[in-house]
mmCIF file of C-alpha atoms in Angstrom:
data_model
loop_
_atom_site.group_PDB
_atom_site.id
_atom_site.type_symbol
_atom_site.label_atom_id
_atom_site.label_comp_id
_atom_site.label_asym_id
_atom_site.label_seq_id
_atom_site.Cartn_x
_atom_site.Cartn_y
_atom_site.Cartn_z
ATOM 1 C CA MET A 1 37.572 48.268 15.761
ATOM 2 C CA LYS A 2 35.215 46.150 17.889
ATOM 3 C CA ARG A 3 33.944 44.324 14.784
ATOM 4 C CA GLU A 4 37.480 43.501 13.710
ATOM 5 C CA ILE A 5 38.223 41.989 17.138
ATOM 6 C CA ILE A 6 35.054 39.881 17.007
ATOM 7 C CA VAL A 7 35.920 38.677 13.486
ATOM 8 C CA TYR A 8 39.444 37.845 14.679
ATOM 9 C CA ILE A 9 38.083 35.758 17.587
ATOM 10 C CA ILE A 10 35.672 33.972 15.219
ATOM 11 C CA ARG A 11 38.530 33.239 12.819
ATOM 12 C CA VAL A 12 40.664 31.791 15.622
ATOM 13 C CA LEU A 13 37.828 29.562 16.880
ATOM 14 C CA LEU A 14 37.048 28.261 13.385
ATOM 15 C CA LEU A 15 40.749 27.809 12.646
ATOM 16 C CA ILE A 16 41.215 25.684 15.780
ATOM 17 C CA LEU A 17 38.135 23.605 14.936
ATOM 18 C CA PHE A 18 39.087 22.920 11.323
ATOM 19 C CA LEU A 19 42.801 22.455 11.872
ATOM 20 C CA TYR A 20 42.151 19.958 14.670
ATOM 21 C CA ALA A 21 39.435 18.113 12.729
ATOM 22 C CA GLY A 22 41.326 18.047 9.433
ATOM 23 C CA VAL A 23 44.674 16.969 10.868
ATOM 24 C CA GLU A 24 43.017 14.306 13.037
ATOM 25 C CA LYS A 25 41.309 12.834 9.961
ATOM 26 C CA VAL A 26 44.609 12.789 8.067
ATOM 27 C CA PHE A 27 46.374 10.973 10.916
ATOM 28 C CA ARG A 28 43.626 8.352 11.137
ATOM 29 C CA MET A 29 42.878 8.173 7.408
ATOM 30 C CA ASP A 30 42.250 4.390 7.349
ATOM 31 C CA SER A 31 39.729 4.665 10.157
ATOM 32 C CA PHE A 32 38.132 7.742 8.575
ATOM 33 C CA TYR A 33 37.812 5.865 5.260
ATOM 34 C CA ARG A 34 36.036 2.974 7.017
ATOM 35 C CA ASP A 35 33.755 5.454 8.795
ATOM 36 C CA MET A 36 32.927 7.172 5.506
ATOM 37 C CA SER A 37 32.172 3.763 3.938
ATOM 38 C CA ASN A 38 29.406 3.367 6.532
ATOM 39 C CA GLN A 39 27.837 6.716 5.668
ATOM 40 C CA PRO A 40 24.645 6.834 3.580
ATOM 41 C CA ILE A 41 26.462 8.140 0.482
ATOM 42 C CA VAL A 42 27.132 6.596 -2.919
ATOM 43 C CA LYS A 43 29.982 4.110 -2.448
ATOM 44 C CA SER A 44 31.901 5.394 -5.478
ATOM 45 C CA LEU A 45 32.126 8.815 -3.779
ATOM 46 C CA VAL A 46 33.683 7.472 -0.559
ATOM 47 C CA PRO A 47 37.336 7.824 -1.699
ATOM 48 C CA ILE A 48 36.711 11.365 -2.961
ATOM 49 C CA VAL A 49 34.835 12.482 0.158
ATOM 50 C CA THR A 50 37.432 10.816 2.403
ATOM 51 C CA TYR A 51 40.144 13.079 1.009
ATOM 52 C CA MET A 52 38.068 16.179 0.275
ATOM 53 C CA VAL A 53 36.659 16.637 3.801
ATOM 54 C CA PRO A 54 40.010 16.897 5.634
ATOM 55 C CA LEU A 55 41.511 18.830 2.720
ATOM 56 C CA GLY A 56 38.627 21.317 2.840
ATOM 57 C CA GLU A 57 38.981 21.669 6.609
ATOM 58 C CA ILE A 58 42.736 22.272 6.404
ATOM 59 C CA ILE A 59 42.326 24.742 3.511
ATOM 60 C CA ALA A 60 39.649 26.636 5.465
ATOM 61 C CA ALA A 61 41.972 26.793 8.481
ATOM 62 C CA GLY A 62 44.849 28.029 6.324
ATOM 63 C CA LEU A 63 42.743 30.736 4.695
ATOM 64 C CA LEU A 64 41.522 31.946 8.096
ATOM 65 C CA VAL A 65 45.112 32.712 9.151
ATOM 66 C CA PHE A 66 45.669 35.641 6.802
ATOM 67 C CA ASP A 67 43.720 38.903 6.556
ATOM 68 C CA ARG A 68 43.859 38.814 2.747
ATOM 69 C CA THR A 69 42.175 35.386 2.624
ATOM 70 C CA LYS A 70 39.934 35.572 5.698
ATOM 71 C CA LYS A 71 36.763 36.165 3.669
ATOM 72 C CA ALA A 72 37.368 33.032 1.568
ATOM 73 C CA GLY A 73 38.153 31.116 4.763
ATOM 74 C CA LEU A 74 34.915 32.276 6.355
ATOM 75 C CA TYR A 75 32.885 31.303 3.275
ATOM 76 C CA ILE A 76 34.469 27.837 3.126
ATOM 77 C CA SER A 77 33.909 27.476 6.884
ATOM 78 C CA TRP A 78 30.260 28.413 6.411
ATOM 79 C CA LEU A 79 29.884 25.920 3.556
ATOM 80 C CA LEU A 80 31.516 23.086 5.510
ATOM 81 C CA MET A 81 29.460 23.805 8.622
ATOM 82 C CA SER A 82 26.282 24.010 6.515
ATOM 83 C CA VAL A 83 26.920 20.545 5.056
ATOM 84 C CA PHE A 84 27.966 19.020 8.401
ATOM 85 C CA THR A 85 25.020 20.620 10.228
ATOM 86 C CA GLY A 86 22.560 19.521 7.548
ATOM 87 C CA TYR A 87 23.809 15.938 7.807
ATOM 88 C CA VAL A 88 23.569 15.902 11.612
ATOM 89 C CA ALA A 89 20.088 17.465 11.448
ATOM 90 C CA LEU A 90 18.979 14.624 9.146
ATOM 91 C CA VAL A 91 20.451 12.082 11.582
ATOM 92 C CA VAL A 92 18.618 13.703 14.512
ATOM 93 C CA ALA A 93 15.406 13.705 12.443
ATOM 94 C CA GLY A 94 15.807 9.931 11.922
ATOM 95 C CA LYS A 95 16.187 10.108 8.132
ATOM 96 C CA PHE A 96 18.925 7.445 7.955
ATOM 97 C CA PRO A 97 18.565 3.745 8.814
ATOM 98 C CA ARG A 98 21.900 3.771 10.651
ATOM 99 C CA LYS A 99 23.770 6.563 12.390
ATOM 100 C CA PRO A 100 27.506 6.118 11.915
ATOM 101 C CA CYS A 101 29.689 8.903 13.271
ATOM 102 C CA SER A 102 32.882 9.735 11.400
ATOM 103 C CA CYS A 103 33.522 12.574 13.815
ATOM 104 C CA GLY A 104 36.715 13.433 15.602
ATOM 105 C CA GLU A 105 37.678 11.979 18.958
ATOM 106 C CA LEU A 106 36.146 14.775 21.047
ATOM 107 C CA ILE A 107 32.956 15.257 19.062
ATOM 108 C CA SER A 108 32.214 11.513 18.917
ATOM 109 C CA LYS A 109 31.526 11.638 22.667
ATOM 110 C CA LEU A 110 28.567 13.996 22.112
ATOM 111 C CA SER A 111 25.011 12.818 21.557
ATOM 112 C CA TRP A 112 23.594 13.583 18.111
ATOM 113 C CA THR A 113 21.529 16.446 19.549
ATOM 114 C CA GLU A 114 24.607 17.891 21.286
ATOM 115 C CA HIS A 115 26.525 17.458 18.036
ATOM 116 C CA LEU A 116 23.800 19.400 16.211
ATOM 117 C CA LEU A 117 24.015 22.243 18.746
ATOM 118 C CA PHE A 118 27.828 22.224 18.486
ATOM 119 C CA ASN A 119 27.617 22.471 14.692
ATOM 120 C CA LEU A 120 24.941 25.160 14.821
ATOM 121 C CA PHE A 121 27.187 27.218 17.114
ATOM 122 C CA PHE A 122 30.094 27.087 14.646
ATOM 123 C CA TRP A 123 27.765 27.635 11.679
ATOM 124 C CA LEU A 124 26.463 30.740 13.444
ATOM 125 C CA LEU A 125 30.037 31.906 14.128
ATOM 126 C CA ALA A 126 30.884 31.579 10.427
ATOM 127 C CA THR A 127 27.684 33.418 9.470
ATOM 128 C CA VAL A 128 28.393 36.274 11.895
ATOM 129 C CA GLY A 129 32.016 36.376 10.716
ATOM 130 C CA ILE A 130 30.916 36.799 7.097
ATOM 131 C CA TYR A 131 28.370 39.461 8.021
ATOM 132 C CA LEU A 132 30.841 41.441 10.131
ATOM 133 C CA THR A 133 33.576 41.135 7.503
ATOM 134 C CA MET A 134 31.203 42.601 4.931
ATOM 135 C CA ALA A 135 30.162 45.337 7.384
ATOM 136 C CA VAL A 136 33.791 46.176 8.232
ATOM 137 C CA GLY A 137 34.591 46.448 4.526
ATOM 138 C CA LYS A 138 31.673 48.826 3.925
ATOM 139 C CA HIS A 139 32.585 51.140 6.792
ATOM 140 C CA LYS A 140 36.359 51.027 6.461
ATOM 141 C CA ASP A 141 36.677 54.055 4.169
ATOM 142 C CA LYS A 142 33.933 56.136 5.774
ATOM 143 C CA PRO A 143 35.103 58.778 8.239
ATOM 144 C CA THR A 144 33.980 58.419 11.841
ATOM 145 C CA GLU A 145 31.726 61.012 13.463
ATOM 146 C CA GLY A 146 34.755 62.609 15.144
ATOM 147 C CA GLU A 147 36.574 62.825 11.832
ATOM 148 C CA MET A 148 33.505 64.413 10.222
ATOM 149 C CA VAL A 149 33.474 67.129 12.899
ATOM 150 C CA ARG A 150 37.166 67.863 12.264
ATOM 151 C CA ILE A 151 36.622 67.934 8.490
ATOM 152 C CA SER A 152 33.699 70.351 8.793
ATOM 153 C CA ARG A 153 35.782 72.753 10.927
ATOM 154 C CA VAL A 154 38.505 73.042 8.311
#
């Protein structure tokens, strides 16, 4: 039961993060496109990435809502946070000549190191969520110790 509550809290936190980030990017799509154009990625990929990032964030948020799709939502969350965290880690390591931030309003106020810690926190949440979801699934059908005692007395 405790694991399920922890997974629920993780899902809610990731849902809030991705819904906010995805919807904000959609509402400021022109600005987000310009920001993505300044990123160190192949220019022909900018239109695709501009639409895929907010779409992925909104899909992850939607999947996290329902119990039947929570595992897929956690995996997509983990994948998104892995990519975002990897990018920010490269920025912090000085691997890019310029450091444009296409982040949301709140996150853009963080330093790159703070942004890395923020991303690592949510990456860790997604990782723990996946682990606990797998653990809950393994132990769901097993009887508890109290149930075993009752079964053995019958």
